[in-house]
Amino acid sequence: DIEFMRELERDFVQNRMGGTNDPARYKIYYSGIGRSPAIFLGINPAGSAENFLNARQPYEEWGHDFLEYEFDPNYKLARGAVRFLRRLVDALSTEKNDDIVRQIPVSNVCFIRSQNPKNLVEADYVGCAPYVRRIVEKVDPIVAVTVGEVAFERLKNILGSNVSIQIN
């Protein structure tokens, strides 16, 4: 739902970024956002104002950072994430199966760029939480996969009692 995505980003930029749409400071989308049985959430977009990657294919065209940067040594998470997502859909690396992987929404629990997530402050997470909730509600996943304990705890706080948590 491209209009949903554009509206959410407009709201975020206006209310959280002071109206400044600067991809060096934040990133919300790593893929399209639509109904899916799964969603993949990291902590935050890596990079600083001087050093960040941005997908060449926009999310409106269901671009997917992980697939695009799977073999890029500057984006180490992408290779493991693609491998995991392929296993999630029980797929081999074929063009058709990568289309299925591309349909799994990918985002973060915080949209503020930081080379090191330890530099994020509570206000960064709190300010992003309502937007993360809107994304998760739009996707309406059966399973949410988080990258690490911080993303897991943040998502648990965002969703509150609306979630059943199972750790394997």
mmCIF file with all atom_site columns, C-alpha atoms in Angstrom:
data_model
loop_
_atom_site.group_PDB
_atom_site.id
_atom_site.type_symbol
_atom_site.label_atom_id
_atom_site.label_alt_id
_atom_site.label_comp_id
_atom_site.label_asym_id
_atom_site.label_entity_id
_atom_site.label_seq_id
_atom_site.pdbx_PDB_ins_code
_atom_site.Cartn_x
_atom_site.Cartn_y
_atom_site.Cartn_z
_atom_site.occupancy
_atom_site.B_iso_or_equiv
_atom_site.pdbx_formal_charge
_atom_site.auth_seq_id
_atom_site.auth_comp_id
_atom_site.auth_asym_id
_atom_site.auth_atom_id
_atom_site.pdbx_PDB_model_num
ATOM 1   C CA . ASP A 1 1   ? 0.000  0.000   0.000  1.00 0.00 ? 1   ASP A CA 1
ATOM 2   C CA . ILE A 1 2   ? 2.103  2.838   -1.333 1.00 0.00 ? 2   ILE A CA 1
ATOM 3   C CA . GLU A 1 3   ? -0.203 5.614   -0.149 1.00 0.00 ? 3   GLU A CA 1
ATOM 4   C CA . PHE A 1 4   ? -0.057 4.258   3.412  1.00 0.00 ? 4   PHE A CA 1
ATOM 5   C CA . MET A 1 5   ? 3.733  4.290   3.212  1.00 0.00 ? 5   MET A CA 1
ATOM 6   C CA . ARG A 1 6   ? 3.901  7.822   1.848  1.00 0.00 ? 6   ARG A CA 1
ATOM 7   C CA . GLU A 1 7   ? 1.461  9.116   4.458  1.00 0.00 ? 7   GLU A CA 1
ATOM 8   C CA . LEU A 1 8   ? 3.327  7.458   7.320  1.00 0.00 ? 8   LEU A CA 1
ATOM 9   C CA . GLU A 1 9   ? 6.638  8.880   6.122  1.00 0.00 ? 9   GLU A CA 1
ATOM 10  C CA . ARG A 1 10  ? 5.121  12.370  5.673  1.00 0.00 ? 10  ARG A CA 1
ATOM 11  C CA . ASP A 1 11  ? 3.756  12.195  9.236  1.00 0.00 ? 11  ASP A CA 1
ATOM 12  C CA . PHE A 1 12  ? 7.103  11.009  10.598 1.00 0.00 ? 12  PHE A CA 1
ATOM 13  C CA . VAL A 1 13  ? 9.082  13.697  8.763  1.00 0.00 ? 13  VAL A CA 1
ATOM 14  C CA . GLN A 1 14  ? 6.683  16.438  9.860  1.00 0.00 ? 14  GLN A CA 1
ATOM 15  C CA . ASN A 1 15  ? 6.264  15.369  13.480 1.00 0.00 ? 15  ASN A CA 1
ATOM 16  C CA . ARG A 1 16  ? 9.618  13.776  14.326 1.00 0.00 ? 16  ARG A CA 1
ATOM 17  C CA . MET A 1 17  ? 12.162 15.278  11.908 1.00 0.00 ? 17  MET A CA 1
ATOM 18  C CA . GLY A 1 18  ? 11.001 18.892  11.951 1.00 0.00 ? 18  GLY A CA 1
ATOM 19  C CA . GLY A 1 19  ? 9.855  18.691  8.332  1.00 0.00 ? 19  GLY A CA 1
ATOM 20  C CA . THR A 1 20  ? 13.327 17.797  7.022  1.00 0.00 ? 20  THR A CA 1
ATOM 21  C CA . ASN A 1 21  ? 13.271 14.808  4.682  1.00 0.00 ? 21  ASN A CA 1
ATOM 22  C CA . ASP A 1 22  ? 16.937 13.814  4.921  1.00 0.00 ? 22  ASP A CA 1
ATOM 23  C CA . PRO A 1 23  ? 17.854 10.175  4.202  1.00 0.00 ? 23  PRO A CA 1
ATOM 24  C CA . ALA A 1 24  ? 21.166 10.743  5.983  1.00 0.00 ? 24  ALA A CA 1
ATOM 25  C CA . ARG A 1 25  ? 19.256 11.183  9.285  1.00 0.00 ? 25  ARG A CA 1
ATOM 26  C CA . TYR A 1 26  ? 16.564 8.498   9.097  1.00 0.00 ? 26  TYR A CA 1
ATOM 27  C CA . LYS A 1 27  ? 15.181 5.606   7.077  1.00 0.00 ? 27  LYS A CA 1
ATOM 28  C CA . ILE A 1 28  ? 11.823 3.919   7.518  1.00 0.00 ? 28  ILE A CA 1
ATOM 29  C CA . TYR A 1 29  ? 11.452 1.525   4.619  1.00 0.00 ? 29  TYR A CA 1
ATOM 30  C CA . TYR A 1 30  ? 13.683 -1.267  3.439  1.00 0.00 ? 30  TYR A CA 1
ATOM 31  C CA . SER A 1 31  ? 10.913 -2.832  1.393  1.00 0.00 ? 31  SER A CA 1
ATOM 32  C CA . GLY A 1 32  ? 7.314  -2.325  0.482  1.00 0.00 ? 32  GLY A CA 1
ATOM 33  C CA . ILE A 1 33  ? 4.808  -2.570  3.322  1.00 0.00 ? 33  ILE A CA 1
ATOM 34  C CA . GLY A 1 34  ? 1.726  -4.700  2.851  1.00 0.00 ? 34  GLY A CA 1
ATOM 35  C CA . ARG A 1 35  ? -0.051 -7.654  4.401  1.00 0.00 ? 35  ARG A CA 1
ATOM 36  C CA . SER A 1 36  ? 2.327  -10.507 5.002  1.00 0.00 ? 36  SER A CA 1
ATOM 37  C CA . PRO A 1 37  ? 2.542  -13.516 7.302  1.00 0.00 ? 37  PRO A CA 1
ATOM 38  C CA . ALA A 1 38  ? 5.945  -12.255 8.488  1.00 0.00 ? 38  ALA A CA 1
ATOM 39  C CA . ILE A 1 39  ? 7.807  -9.028  9.202  1.00 0.00 ? 39  ILE A CA 1
ATOM 40  C CA . PHE A 1 40  ? 11.557 -8.605  9.807  1.00 0.00 ? 40  PHE A CA 1
ATOM 41  C CA . LEU A 1 41  ? 12.664 -5.826  12.178 1.00 0.00 ? 41  LEU A CA 1
ATOM 42  C CA . GLY A 1 42  ? 16.134 -4.636  13.074 1.00 0.00 ? 42  GLY A CA 1
ATOM 43  C CA . ILE A 1 43  ? 17.136 -2.034  15.642 1.00 0.00 ? 43  ILE A CA 1
ATOM 44  C CA . ASN A 1 44  ? 17.805 1.017   13.461 1.00 0.00 ? 44  ASN A CA 1
ATOM 45  C CA . PRO A 1 45  ? 19.219 1.992   10.072 1.00 0.00 ? 45  PRO A CA 1
ATOM 46  C CA . ALA A 1 46  ? 22.988 1.925   10.174 1.00 0.00 ? 46  ALA A CA 1
ATOM 47  C CA . GLY A 1 47  ? 25.132 4.674   8.845  1.00 0.00 ? 47  GLY A CA 1
ATOM 48  C CA . SER A 1 48  ? 25.866 8.250   9.606  1.00 0.00 ? 48  SER A CA 1
ATOM 49  C CA . ALA A 1 49  ? 25.187 11.381  7.615  1.00 0.00 ? 49  ALA A CA 1
ATOM 50  C CA . GLU A 1 50  ? 28.451 10.795  5.758  1.00 0.00 ? 50  GLU A CA 1
ATOM 51  C CA . ASN A 1 51  ? 28.279 7.012   5.393  1.00 0.00 ? 51  ASN A CA 1
ATOM 52  C CA . PHE A 1 52  ? 25.074 5.182   4.545  1.00 0.00 ? 52  PHE A CA 1
ATOM 53  C CA . LEU A 1 53  ? 23.639 2.913   1.879  1.00 0.00 ? 53  LEU A CA 1
ATOM 54  C CA . ASN A 1 54  ? 20.333 3.611   0.175  1.00 0.00 ? 54  ASN A CA 1
ATOM 55  C CA . ALA A 1 55  ? 18.545 1.160   -2.107 1.00 0.00 ? 55  ALA A CA 1
ATOM 56  C CA . ARG A 1 56  ? 18.532 2.035   -5.781 1.00 0.00 ? 56  ARG A CA 1
ATOM 57  C CA . GLN A 1 57  ? 15.101 0.473   -6.271 1.00 0.00 ? 57  GLN A CA 1
ATOM 58  C CA . PRO A 1 58  ? 12.582 2.406   -4.151 1.00 0.00 ? 58  PRO A CA 1
ATOM 59  C CA . TYR A 1 59  ? 10.205 0.750   -1.741 1.00 0.00 ? 59  TYR A CA 1
ATOM 60  C CA . GLU A 1 60  ? 7.300  1.795   -3.988 1.00 0.00 ? 60  GLU A CA 1
ATOM 61  C CA . GLU A 1 61  ? 8.630  -0.777  -6.468 1.00 0.00 ? 61  GLU A CA 1
ATOM 62  C CA . TRP A 1 62  ? 9.125  -3.349  -3.699 1.00 0.00 ? 62  TRP A CA 1
ATOM 63  C CA . GLY A 1 63  ? 12.838 -2.761  -3.655 1.00 0.00 ? 63  GLY A CA 1
ATOM 64  C CA . HIS A 1 64  ? 14.489 -4.719  -0.896 1.00 0.00 ? 64  HIS A CA 1
ATOM 65  C CA . ASP A 1 65  ? 17.774 -3.550  0.626  1.00 0.00 ? 65  ASP A CA 1
ATOM 66  C CA . PHE A 1 66  ? 18.779 -7.008  1.765  1.00 0.00 ? 66  PHE A CA 1
ATOM 67  C CA . LEU A 1 67  ? 18.545 -8.551  -1.693 1.00 0.00 ? 67  LEU A CA 1
ATOM 68  C CA . GLU A 1 68  ? 20.203 -5.570  -3.345 1.00 0.00 ? 68  GLU A CA 1
ATOM 69  C CA . TYR A 1 69  ? 23.134 -5.539  -0.919 1.00 0.00 ? 69  TYR A CA 1
ATOM 70  C CA . GLU A 1 70  ? 23.400 -9.277  -0.236 1.00 0.00 ? 70  GLU A CA 1
ATOM 71  C CA . PHE A 1 71  ? 27.036 -9.427  -1.370 1.00 0.00 ? 71  PHE A CA 1
ATOM 72  C CA . ASP A 1 72  ? 28.119 -5.913  -0.350 1.00 0.00 ? 72  ASP A CA 1
ATOM 73  C CA . PRO A 1 73  ? 30.903 -6.132  2.293  1.00 0.00 ? 73  PRO A CA 1
ATOM 74  C CA . ASN A 1 74  ? 29.735 -2.780  3.749  1.00 0.00 ? 74  ASN A CA 1
ATOM 75  C CA . TYR A 1 75  ? 26.334 -4.231  4.690  1.00 0.00 ? 75  TYR A CA 1
ATOM 76  C CA . LYS A 1 76  ? 27.107 -7.388  6.603  1.00 0.00 ? 76  LYS A CA 1
ATOM 77  C CA . LEU A 1 77  ? 23.583 -7.906  7.923  1.00 0.00 ? 77  LEU A CA 1
ATOM 78  C CA . ALA A 1 78  ? 22.146 -8.182  4.396  1.00 0.00 ? 78  ALA A CA 1
ATOM 79  C CA . ARG A 1 79  ? 23.745 -11.529 3.553  1.00 0.00 ? 79  ARG A CA 1
ATOM 80  C CA . GLY A 1 80  ? 22.594 -13.242 6.758  1.00 0.00 ? 80  GLY A CA 1
ATOM 81  C CA . ALA A 1 81  ? 19.157 -11.637 6.552  1.00 0.00 ? 81  ALA A CA 1
ATOM 82  C CA . VAL A 1 82  ? 18.603 -12.867 2.999  1.00 0.00 ? 82  VAL A CA 1
ATOM 83  C CA . ARG A 1 83  ? 19.726 -16.357 3.987  1.00 0.00 ? 83  ARG A CA 1
ATOM 84  C CA . PHE A 1 84  ? 17.314 -16.325 6.935  1.00 0.00 ? 84  PHE A CA 1
ATOM 85  C CA . LEU A 1 85  ? 14.403 -14.963 4.884  1.00 0.00 ? 85  LEU A CA 1
ATOM 86  C CA . ARG A 1 86  ? 14.965 -17.588 2.202  1.00 0.00 ? 86  ARG A CA 1
ATOM 87  C CA . ARG A 1 87  ? 14.819 -20.285 4.876  1.00 0.00 ? 87  ARG A CA 1
ATOM 88  C CA . LEU A 1 88  ? 11.699 -18.670 6.298  1.00 0.00 ? 88  LEU A CA 1
ATOM 89  C CA . VAL A 1 89  ? 9.945  -19.153 2.969  1.00 0.00 ? 89  VAL A CA 1
ATOM 90  C CA . ASP A 1 90  ? 11.736 -22.486 2.487  1.00 0.00 ? 90  ASP A CA 1
ATOM 91  C CA . ALA A 1 91  ? 13.196 -21.239 -0.761 1.00 0.00 ? 91  ALA A CA 1
ATOM 92  C CA . LEU A 1 92  ? 16.349 -21.650 -2.731 1.00 0.00 ? 92  LEU A CA 1
ATOM 93  C CA . SER A 1 93  ? 18.033 -18.667 -4.307 1.00 0.00 ? 93  SER A CA 1
ATOM 94  C CA . THR A 1 94  ? 16.044 -18.381 -7.493 1.00 0.00 ? 94  THR A CA 1
ATOM 95  C CA . GLU A 1 95  ? 14.583 -15.295 -9.082 1.00 0.00 ? 95  GLU A CA 1
ATOM 96  C CA . LYS A 1 96  ? 11.006 -16.429 -8.382 1.00 0.00 ? 96  LYS A CA 1
ATOM 97  C CA . ASN A 1 97  ? 11.751 -17.276 -4.751 1.00 0.00 ? 97  ASN A CA 1
ATOM 98  C CA . ASP A 1 98  ? 13.553 -13.983 -4.244 1.00 0.00 ? 98  ASP A CA 1
ATOM 99  C CA . ASP A 1 99  ? 10.307 -12.308 -5.328 1.00 0.00 ? 99  ASP A CA 1
ATOM 100 C CA . ILE A 1 100 ? 8.666  -14.056 -2.362 1.00 0.00 ? 100 ILE A CA 1
ATOM 101 C CA . VAL A 1 101 ? 11.470 -12.893 -0.055 1.00 0.00 ? 101 VAL A CA 1
ATOM 102 C CA . ARG A 1 102 ? 11.053 -9.366  -1.450 1.00 0.00 ? 102 ARG A CA 1
ATOM 103 C CA . GLN A 1 103 ? 7.414  -9.386  -0.303 1.00 0.00 ? 103 GLN A CA 1
ATOM 104 C CA . ILE A 1 104 ? 8.391  -9.861  3.363  1.00 0.00 ? 104 ILE A CA 1
ATOM 105 C CA . PRO A 1 105 ? 8.292  -6.368  4.867  1.00 0.00 ? 105 PRO A CA 1
ATOM 106 C CA . VAL A 1 106 ? 11.545 -5.194  6.463  1.00 0.00 ? 106 VAL A CA 1
ATOM 107 C CA . SER A 1 107 ? 11.995 -2.214  8.759  1.00 0.00 ? 107 SER A CA 1
ATOM 108 C CA . ASN A 1 108 ? 13.343 -1.289  12.204 1.00 0.00 ? 108 ASN A CA 1
ATOM 109 C CA . VAL A 1 109 ? 12.042 -0.491  15.679 1.00 0.00 ? 109 VAL A CA 1
ATOM 110 C CA . CYS A 1 110 ? 13.797 2.885   15.410 1.00 0.00 ? 110 CYS A CA 1
ATOM 111 C CA . PHE A 1 111 ? 14.218 4.895   12.202 1.00 0.00 ? 111 PHE A CA 1
ATOM 112 C CA . ILE A 1 112 ? 17.011 7.230   13.350 1.00 0.00 ? 112 ILE A CA 1
ATOM 113 C CA . ARG A 1 113 ? 20.347 6.549   11.645 1.00 0.00 ? 113 ARG A CA 1
ATOM 114 C CA . SER A 1 114 ? 23.255 5.748   13.900 1.00 0.00 ? 114 SER A CA 1
ATOM 115 C CA . GLN A 1 115 ? 26.400 3.852   13.056 1.00 0.00 ? 115 GLN A CA 1
ATOM 116 C CA . ASN A 1 116 ? 26.192 2.341   16.534 1.00 0.00 ? 116 ASN A CA 1
ATOM 117 C CA . PRO A 1 117 ? 22.732 1.695   18.017 1.00 0.00 ? 117 PRO A CA 1
ATOM 118 C CA . LYS A 1 118 ? 24.210 2.229   21.496 1.00 0.00 ? 118 LYS A CA 1
ATOM 119 C CA . ASN A 1 119 ? 24.248 5.940   20.607 1.00 0.00 ? 119 ASN A CA 1
ATOM 120 C CA . LEU A 1 120 ? 20.452 6.039   20.345 1.00 0.00 ? 120 LEU A CA 1
ATOM 121 C CA . VAL A 1 121 ? 18.584 7.607   23.253 1.00 0.00 ? 121 VAL A CA 1
ATOM 122 C CA . GLU A 1 122 ? 15.235 6.629   24.712 1.00 0.00 ? 122 GLU A CA 1
ATOM 123 C CA . ALA A 1 123 ? 13.526 9.553   22.933 1.00 0.00 ? 123 ALA A CA 1
ATOM 124 C CA . ASP A 1 124 ? 14.632 8.103   19.564 1.00 0.00 ? 124 ASP A CA 1
ATOM 125 C CA . TYR A 1 125 ? 12.831 4.829   20.275 1.00 0.00 ? 125 TYR A CA 1
ATOM 126 C CA . VAL A 1 126 ? 9.785  6.461   21.857 1.00 0.00 ? 126 VAL A CA 1
ATOM 127 C CA . GLY A 1 127 ? 9.390  8.873   18.950 1.00 0.00 ? 127 GLY A CA 1
ATOM 128 C CA . CYS A 1 128 ? 9.404  6.033   16.430 1.00 0.00 ? 128 CYS A CA 1
ATOM 129 C CA . ALA A 1 129 ? 7.165  3.634   18.376 1.00 0.00 ? 129 ALA A CA 1
ATOM 130 C CA . PRO A 1 130 ? 3.778  4.873   17.053 1.00 0.00 ? 130 PRO A CA 1
ATOM 131 C CA . TYR A 1 131 ? 5.018  4.592   13.478 1.00 0.00 ? 131 TYR A CA 1
ATOM 132 C CA . VAL A 1 132 ? 6.407  1.090   14.043 1.00 0.00 ? 132 VAL A CA 1
ATOM 133 C CA . ARG A 1 133 ? 3.034  0.115   15.507 1.00 0.00 ? 133 ARG A CA 1
ATOM 134 C CA . ARG A 1 134 ? 1.261  1.442   12.401 1.00 0.00 ? 134 ARG A CA 1
ATOM 135 C CA . ILE A 1 135 ? 3.573  -0.601  10.169 1.00 0.00 ? 135 ILE A CA 1
ATOM 136 C CA . VAL A 1 136 ? 3.077  -3.790  12.178 1.00 0.00 ? 136 VAL A CA 1
ATOM 137 C CA . GLU A 1 137 ? -0.704 -3.286  12.226 1.00 0.00 ? 137 GLU A CA 1
ATOM 138 C CA . LYS A 1 138 ? -0.689 -2.760  8.450  1.00 0.00 ? 138 LYS A CA 1
ATOM 139 C CA . VAL A 1 139 ? 1.370  -5.912  7.852  1.00 0.00 ? 139 VAL A CA 1
ATOM 140 C CA . ASP A 1 140 ? -0.682 -7.913  10.385 1.00 0.00 ? 140 ASP A CA 1
ATOM 141 C CA . PRO A 1 141 ? 1.962  -10.654 10.574 1.00 0.00 ? 141 PRO A CA 1
ATOM 142 C CA . ILE A 1 142 ? 1.663  -14.077 12.114 1.00 0.00 ? 142 ILE A CA 1
ATOM 143 C CA . VAL A 1 143 ? 5.337  -13.893 13.059 1.00 0.00 ? 143 VAL A CA 1
ATOM 144 C CA . ALA A 1 144 ? 7.680  -10.978 13.711 1.00 0.00 ? 144 ALA A CA 1
ATOM 145 C CA . VAL A 1 145 ? 11.374 -11.717 13.423 1.00 0.00 ? 145 VAL A CA 1
ATOM 146 C CA . THR A 1 146 ? 13.674 -9.329  15.262 1.00 0.00 ? 146 THR A CA 1
ATOM 147 C CA . VAL A 1 147 ? 17.419 -8.931  14.963 1.00 0.00 ? 147 VAL A CA 1
ATOM 148 C CA . GLY A 1 148 ? 18.659 -9.323  18.510 1.00 0.00 ? 148 GLY A CA 1
ATOM 149 C CA . GLU A 1 149 ? 17.414 -8.728  21.993 1.00 0.00 ? 149 GLU A CA 1
ATOM 150 C CA . VAL A 1 150 ? 17.152 -4.926  21.784 1.00 0.00 ? 150 VAL A CA 1
ATOM 151 C CA . ALA A 1 151 ? 14.821 -5.052  18.777 1.00 0.00 ? 151 ALA A CA 1
ATOM 152 C CA . PHE A 1 152 ? 12.836 -7.839  20.452 1.00 0.00 ? 152 PHE A CA 1
ATOM 153 C CA . GLU A 1 153 ? 12.369 -5.889  23.705 1.00 0.00 ? 153 GLU A CA 1
ATOM 154 C CA . ARG A 1 154 ? 11.448 -2.697  21.849 1.00 0.00 ? 154 ARG A CA 1
ATOM 155 C CA . LEU A 1 155 ? 8.874  -4.499  19.714 1.00 0.00 ? 155 LEU A CA 1
ATOM 156 C CA . LYS A 1 156 ? 7.436  -6.179  22.806 1.00 0.00 ? 156 LYS A CA 1
ATOM 157 C CA . ASN A 1 157 ? 7.047  -2.730  24.420 1.00 0.00 ? 157 ASN A CA 1
ATOM 158 C CA . ILE A 1 158 ? 5.446  -1.279  21.283 1.00 0.00 ? 158 ILE A CA 1
ATOM 159 C CA . LEU A 1 159 ? 2.914  -4.105  20.931 1.00 0.00 ? 159 LEU A CA 1
ATOM 160 C CA . GLY A 1 160 ? 2.232  -4.535  24.643 1.00 0.00 ? 160 GLY A CA 1
ATOM 161 C CA . SER A 1 161 ? -0.450 -7.077  25.464 1.00 0.00 ? 161 SER A CA 1
ATOM 162 C CA . ASN A 1 162 ? -1.486 -7.417  21.826 1.00 0.00 ? 162 ASN A CA 1
ATOM 163 C CA . VAL A 1 163 ? 1.123  -10.073 21.217 1.00 0.00 ? 163 VAL A CA 1
ATOM 164 C CA . SER A 1 164 ? 1.854  -13.638 22.122 1.00 0.00 ? 164 SER A CA 1
ATOM 165 C CA . ILE A 1 165 ? 5.613  -14.133 22.459 1.00 0.00 ? 165 ILE A CA 1
ATOM 166 C CA . GLN A 1 166 ? 7.358  -17.411 21.784 1.00 0.00 ? 166 GLN A CA 1
ATOM 167 C CA . ILE A 1 167 ? 11.124 -17.764 21.912 1.00 0.00 ? 167 ILE A CA 1
ATOM 168 C CA . ASN A 1 168 ? 12.745 -20.697 20.169 1.00 0.00 ? 168 ASN A CA 1
#
